[in-house]
PDB file of C-alpha atoms in Angstrom:
ATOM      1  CA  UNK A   1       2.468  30.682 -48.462  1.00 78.00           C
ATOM      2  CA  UNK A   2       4.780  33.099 -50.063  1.00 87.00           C
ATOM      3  CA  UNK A   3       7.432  35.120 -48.554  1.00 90.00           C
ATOM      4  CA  UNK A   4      10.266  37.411 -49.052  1.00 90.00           C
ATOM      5  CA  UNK A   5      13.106  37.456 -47.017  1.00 90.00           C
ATOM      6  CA  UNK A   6      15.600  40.869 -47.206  1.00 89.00           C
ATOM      7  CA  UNK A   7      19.071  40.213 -46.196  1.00 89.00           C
ATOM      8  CA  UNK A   8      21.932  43.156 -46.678  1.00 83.00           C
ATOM      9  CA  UNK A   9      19.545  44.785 -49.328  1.00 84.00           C
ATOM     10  CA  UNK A  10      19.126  41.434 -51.369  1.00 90.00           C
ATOM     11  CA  UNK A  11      16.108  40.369 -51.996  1.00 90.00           C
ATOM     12  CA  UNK A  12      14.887  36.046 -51.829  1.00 92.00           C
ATOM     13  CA  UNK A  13      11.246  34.660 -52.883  1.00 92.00           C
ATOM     14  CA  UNK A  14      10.738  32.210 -50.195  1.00 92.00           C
ATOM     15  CA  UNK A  15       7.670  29.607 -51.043  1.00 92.00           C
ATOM     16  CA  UNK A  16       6.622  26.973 -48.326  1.00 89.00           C
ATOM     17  CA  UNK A  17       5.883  23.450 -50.243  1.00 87.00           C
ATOM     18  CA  UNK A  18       4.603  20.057 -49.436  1.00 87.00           C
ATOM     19  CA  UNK A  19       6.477  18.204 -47.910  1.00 87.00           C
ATOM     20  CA  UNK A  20       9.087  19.982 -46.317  1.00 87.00           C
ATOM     21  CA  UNK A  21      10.094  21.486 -49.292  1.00 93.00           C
ATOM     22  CA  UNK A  22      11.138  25.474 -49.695  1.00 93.00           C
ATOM     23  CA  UNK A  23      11.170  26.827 -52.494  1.00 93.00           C
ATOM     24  CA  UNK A  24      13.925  30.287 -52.652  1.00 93.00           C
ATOM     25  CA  UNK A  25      14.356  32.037 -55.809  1.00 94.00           C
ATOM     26  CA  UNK A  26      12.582  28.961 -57.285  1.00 92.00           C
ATOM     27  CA  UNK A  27      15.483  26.603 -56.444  1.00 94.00           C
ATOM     28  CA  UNK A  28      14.083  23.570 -54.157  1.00 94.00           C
ATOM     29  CA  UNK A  29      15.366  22.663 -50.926  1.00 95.00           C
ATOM     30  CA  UNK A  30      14.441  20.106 -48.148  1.00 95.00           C
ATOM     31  CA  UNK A  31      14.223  21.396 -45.078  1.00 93.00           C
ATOM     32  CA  UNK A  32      13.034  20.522 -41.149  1.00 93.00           C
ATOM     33  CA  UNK A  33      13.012  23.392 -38.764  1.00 89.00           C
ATOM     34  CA  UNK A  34      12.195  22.731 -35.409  1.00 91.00           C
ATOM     35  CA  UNK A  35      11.764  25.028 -32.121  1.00 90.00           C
ATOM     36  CA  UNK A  36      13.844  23.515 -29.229  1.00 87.00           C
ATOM     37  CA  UNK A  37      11.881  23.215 -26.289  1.00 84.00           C
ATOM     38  CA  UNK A  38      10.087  26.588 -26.405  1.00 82.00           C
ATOM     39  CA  UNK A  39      13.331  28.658 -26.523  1.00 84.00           C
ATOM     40  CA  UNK A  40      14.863  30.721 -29.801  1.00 85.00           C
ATOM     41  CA  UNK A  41      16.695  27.609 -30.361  1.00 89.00           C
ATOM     42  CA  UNK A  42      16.131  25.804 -33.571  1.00 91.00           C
ATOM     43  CA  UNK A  43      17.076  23.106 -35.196  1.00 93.00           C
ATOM     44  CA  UNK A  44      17.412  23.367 -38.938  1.00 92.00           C
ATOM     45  CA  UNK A  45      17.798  20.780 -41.534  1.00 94.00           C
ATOM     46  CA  UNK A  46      18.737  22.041 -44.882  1.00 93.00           C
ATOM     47  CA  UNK A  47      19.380  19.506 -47.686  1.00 94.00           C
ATOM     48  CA  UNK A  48      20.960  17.234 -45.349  1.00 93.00           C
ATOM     49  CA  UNK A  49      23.013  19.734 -43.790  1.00 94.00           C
ATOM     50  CA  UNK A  50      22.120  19.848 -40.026  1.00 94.00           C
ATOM     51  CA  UNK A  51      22.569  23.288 -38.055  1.00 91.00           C
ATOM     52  CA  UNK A  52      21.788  25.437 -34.560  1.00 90.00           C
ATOM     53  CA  UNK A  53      19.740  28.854 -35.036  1.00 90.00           C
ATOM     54  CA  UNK A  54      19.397  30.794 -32.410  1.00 87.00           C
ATOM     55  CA  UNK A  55      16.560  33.504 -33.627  1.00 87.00           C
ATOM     56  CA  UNK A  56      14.523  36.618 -31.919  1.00 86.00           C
ATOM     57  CA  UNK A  57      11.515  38.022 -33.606  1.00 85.00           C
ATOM     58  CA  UNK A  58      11.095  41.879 -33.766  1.00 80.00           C
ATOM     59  CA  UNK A  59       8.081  42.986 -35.895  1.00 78.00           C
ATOM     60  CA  UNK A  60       9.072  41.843 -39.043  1.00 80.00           C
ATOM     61  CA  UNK A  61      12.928  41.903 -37.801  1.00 84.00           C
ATOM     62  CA  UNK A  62      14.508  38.358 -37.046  1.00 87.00           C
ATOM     63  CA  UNK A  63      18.111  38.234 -35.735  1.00 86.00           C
ATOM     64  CA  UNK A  64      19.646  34.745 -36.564  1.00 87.00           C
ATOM     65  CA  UNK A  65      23.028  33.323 -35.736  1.00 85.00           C
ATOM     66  CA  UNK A  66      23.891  30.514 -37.619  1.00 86.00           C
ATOM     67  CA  UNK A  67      27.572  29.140 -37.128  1.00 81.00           C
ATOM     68  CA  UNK A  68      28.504  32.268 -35.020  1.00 76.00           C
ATOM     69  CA  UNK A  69      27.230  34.693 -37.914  1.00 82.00           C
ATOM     70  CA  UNK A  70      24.541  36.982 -36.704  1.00 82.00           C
ATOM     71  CA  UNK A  71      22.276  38.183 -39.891  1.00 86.00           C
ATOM     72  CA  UNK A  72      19.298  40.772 -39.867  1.00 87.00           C
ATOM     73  CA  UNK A  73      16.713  39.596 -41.658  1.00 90.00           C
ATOM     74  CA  UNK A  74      13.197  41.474 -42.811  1.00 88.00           C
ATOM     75  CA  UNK A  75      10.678  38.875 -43.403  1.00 89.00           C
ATOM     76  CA  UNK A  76       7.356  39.865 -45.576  1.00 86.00           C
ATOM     77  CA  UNK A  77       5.030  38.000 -46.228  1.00 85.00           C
ATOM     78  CA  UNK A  78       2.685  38.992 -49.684  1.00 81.00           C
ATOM     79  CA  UNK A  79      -0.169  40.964 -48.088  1.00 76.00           C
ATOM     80  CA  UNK A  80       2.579  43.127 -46.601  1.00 75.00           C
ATOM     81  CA  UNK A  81       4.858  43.236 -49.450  1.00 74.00           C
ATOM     82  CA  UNK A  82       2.050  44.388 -51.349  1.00 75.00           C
ATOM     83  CA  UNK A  83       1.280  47.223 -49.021  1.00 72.00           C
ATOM     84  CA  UNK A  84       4.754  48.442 -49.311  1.00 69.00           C
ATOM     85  CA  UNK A  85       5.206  48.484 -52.722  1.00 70.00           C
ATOM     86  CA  UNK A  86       1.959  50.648 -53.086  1.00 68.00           C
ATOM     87  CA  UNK A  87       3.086  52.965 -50.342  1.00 64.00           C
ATOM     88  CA  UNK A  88       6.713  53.608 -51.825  1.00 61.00           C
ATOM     89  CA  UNK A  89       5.132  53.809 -55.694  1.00 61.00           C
ATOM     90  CA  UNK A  90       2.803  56.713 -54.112  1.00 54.00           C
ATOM     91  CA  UNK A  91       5.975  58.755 -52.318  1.00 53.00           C
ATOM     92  CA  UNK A  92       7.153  60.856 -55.091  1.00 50.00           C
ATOM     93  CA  UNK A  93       9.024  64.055 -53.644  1.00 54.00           C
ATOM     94  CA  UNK A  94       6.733  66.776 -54.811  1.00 65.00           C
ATOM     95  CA  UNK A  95       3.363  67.093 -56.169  1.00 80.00           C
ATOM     96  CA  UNK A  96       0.456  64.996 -54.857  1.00 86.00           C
ATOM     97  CA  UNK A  97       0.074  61.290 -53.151  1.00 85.00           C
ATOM     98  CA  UNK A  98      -2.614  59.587 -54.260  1.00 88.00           C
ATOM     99  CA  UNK A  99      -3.527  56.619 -51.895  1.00 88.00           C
ATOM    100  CA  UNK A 100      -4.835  53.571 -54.090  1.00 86.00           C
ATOM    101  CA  UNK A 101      -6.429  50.246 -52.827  1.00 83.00           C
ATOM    102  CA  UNK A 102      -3.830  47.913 -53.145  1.00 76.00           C
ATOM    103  CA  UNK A 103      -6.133  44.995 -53.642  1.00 77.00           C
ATOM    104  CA  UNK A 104      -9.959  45.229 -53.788  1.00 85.00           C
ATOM    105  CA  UNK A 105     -11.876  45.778 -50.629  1.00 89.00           C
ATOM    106  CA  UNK A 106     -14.480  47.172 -48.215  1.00 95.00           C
ATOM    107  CA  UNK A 107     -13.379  50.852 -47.053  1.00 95.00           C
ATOM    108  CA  UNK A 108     -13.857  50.861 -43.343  1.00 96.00           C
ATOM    109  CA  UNK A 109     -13.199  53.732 -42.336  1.00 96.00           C
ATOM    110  CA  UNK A 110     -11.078  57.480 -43.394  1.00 96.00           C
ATOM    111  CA  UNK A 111      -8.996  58.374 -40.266  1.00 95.00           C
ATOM    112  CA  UNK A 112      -8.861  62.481 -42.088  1.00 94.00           C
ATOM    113  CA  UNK A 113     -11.764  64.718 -43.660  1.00 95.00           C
ATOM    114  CA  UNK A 114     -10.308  67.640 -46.749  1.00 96.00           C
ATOM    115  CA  UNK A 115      -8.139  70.278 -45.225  1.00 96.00           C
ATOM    116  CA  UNK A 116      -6.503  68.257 -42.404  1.00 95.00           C
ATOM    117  CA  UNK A 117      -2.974  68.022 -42.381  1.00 95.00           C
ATOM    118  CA  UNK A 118      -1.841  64.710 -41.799  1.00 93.00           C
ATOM    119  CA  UNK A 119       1.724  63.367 -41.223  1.00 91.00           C
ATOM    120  CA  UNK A 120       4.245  61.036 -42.819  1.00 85.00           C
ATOM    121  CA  UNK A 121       3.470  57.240 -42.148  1.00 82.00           C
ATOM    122  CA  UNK A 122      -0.214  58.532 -40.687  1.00 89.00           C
ATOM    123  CA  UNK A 123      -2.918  55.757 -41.206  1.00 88.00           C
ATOM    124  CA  UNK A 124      -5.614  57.703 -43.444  1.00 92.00           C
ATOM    125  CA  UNK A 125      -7.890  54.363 -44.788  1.00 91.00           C
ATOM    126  CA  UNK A 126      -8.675  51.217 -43.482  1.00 91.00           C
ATOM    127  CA  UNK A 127      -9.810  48.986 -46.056  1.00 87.00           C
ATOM    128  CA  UNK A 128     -10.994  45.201 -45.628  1.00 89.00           C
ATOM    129  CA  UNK A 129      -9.398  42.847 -47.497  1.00 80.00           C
ATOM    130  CA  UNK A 130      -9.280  39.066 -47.364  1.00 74.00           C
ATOM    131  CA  UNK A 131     -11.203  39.164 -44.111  1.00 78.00           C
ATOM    132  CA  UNK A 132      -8.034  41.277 -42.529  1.00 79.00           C
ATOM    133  CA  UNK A 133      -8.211  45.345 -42.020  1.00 84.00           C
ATOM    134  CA  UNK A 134      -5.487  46.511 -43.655  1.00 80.00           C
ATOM    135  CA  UNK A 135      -3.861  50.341 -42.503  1.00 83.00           C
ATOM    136  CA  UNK A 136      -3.451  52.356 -45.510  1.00 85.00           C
ATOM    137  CA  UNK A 137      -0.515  55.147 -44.466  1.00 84.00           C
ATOM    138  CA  UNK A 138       0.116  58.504 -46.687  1.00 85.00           C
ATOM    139  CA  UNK A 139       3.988  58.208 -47.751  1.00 79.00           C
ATOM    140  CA  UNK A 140       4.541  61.671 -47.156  1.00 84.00           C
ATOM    141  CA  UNK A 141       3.027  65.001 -44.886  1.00 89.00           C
ATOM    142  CA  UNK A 142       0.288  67.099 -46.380  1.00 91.00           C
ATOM    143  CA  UNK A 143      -2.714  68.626 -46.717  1.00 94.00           C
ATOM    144  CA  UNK A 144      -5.890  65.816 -47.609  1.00 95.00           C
ATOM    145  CA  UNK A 145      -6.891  67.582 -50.699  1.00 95.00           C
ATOM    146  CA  UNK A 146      -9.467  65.049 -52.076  1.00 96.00           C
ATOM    147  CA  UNK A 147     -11.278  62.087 -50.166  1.00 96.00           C
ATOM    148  CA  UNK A 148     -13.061  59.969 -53.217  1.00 96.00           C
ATOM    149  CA  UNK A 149     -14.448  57.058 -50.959  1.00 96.00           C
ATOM    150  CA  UNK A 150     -16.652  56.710 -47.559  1.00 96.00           C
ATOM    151  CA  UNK A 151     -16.827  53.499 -45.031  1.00 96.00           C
ATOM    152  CA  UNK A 152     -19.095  50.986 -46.853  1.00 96.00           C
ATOM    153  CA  UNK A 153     -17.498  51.641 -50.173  1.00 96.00           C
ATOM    154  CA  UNK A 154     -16.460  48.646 -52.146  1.00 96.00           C
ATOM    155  CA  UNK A 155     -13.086  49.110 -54.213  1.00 93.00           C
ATOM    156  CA  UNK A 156     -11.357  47.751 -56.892  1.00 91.00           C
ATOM    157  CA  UNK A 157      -7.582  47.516 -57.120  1.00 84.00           C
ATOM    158  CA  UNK A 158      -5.773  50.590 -58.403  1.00 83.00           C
ATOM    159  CA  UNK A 159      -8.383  52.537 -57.384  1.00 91.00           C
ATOM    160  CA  UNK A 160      -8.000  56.118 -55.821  1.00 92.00           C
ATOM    161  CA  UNK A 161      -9.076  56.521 -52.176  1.00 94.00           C
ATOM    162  CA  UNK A 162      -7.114  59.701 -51.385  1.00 93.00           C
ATOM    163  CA  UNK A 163      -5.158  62.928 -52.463  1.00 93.00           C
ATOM    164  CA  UNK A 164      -2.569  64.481 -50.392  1.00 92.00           C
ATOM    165  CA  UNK A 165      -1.280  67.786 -51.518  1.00 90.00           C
TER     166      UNK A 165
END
């Protein structure tokens, strides 16, 4: 499973291997992490180097303090990174959003019909993916100016669902 990790704005490619190795940014590492005793205690093994995390989940948020340091970090894994970066290619500042299908799918439903206004971060297609419904969001307020798909539709990737004007 890939993942990427955001901490202070930078960016790591996190890839779980076979035996307990990690891949980040492509560089191996061997590591153990364990959960103490159903607490956010963990022990953490990192090339040899043993530590105590302490980390809380929010969302996608994880607060860890290693060695007294506390560090925010955003966790994503790829279905979700992929979802963002189609979301934030789509929010230009003017003109219209076009909503694509970030992957190919099964539209399952349009939460809008032409003419409704609909609001920034509003869920407007839900489109089945990978056995997972996936909340497609408009990047910006608007006016639905075009709807080009209906539940049951089969997608390809790239393909335009929606205009917002």
């Amino acid at each position: 499973m890939k993942y990427t990790a955001i901490i202070n704005e930078k960016s790591y490619a996190i890839e779980i291997g076979p035996n307990n190795t990690v891949l980040i940014n492509g560089e191996p590492h061997n590591a153990d992490f364990r959960n103490i005793e159903g607490t956010t205690l963990y022990s953490l093994l990192l090339d040899n180097v043993s530590w105590e995390v302490l980390a809380e989940r929010n969302g996608d948020e994880y607060r860890v303090l290693i060695d007294g340091e506390l560090h925010i970090v955003e966790v994503q894994d790829e279905r979700t990174r992929k979802l963002a970066k189609a979301t934030a290619q789509n929010a230009g500042a003017t003109g219209d959003v076009i909503v694509k299908a970030p992957m190919p799918g099964l539209v399952r439903a349009i939460n809008a019909s032409v003419g409704d206004a609909v609001a920034a971060k509003q869920g407007i297609v839900i489109l089945e993916a990978m056995k997972m419904e996936n909340e497609l969001r408009v990047p910006r307020a608007g006016v639905v100016k075009e709807i080009r798909v209906k539940p049951g539709d089969k997608v390809d990737q790239g393909q335009v669902l929606v205009i917002v004007k």
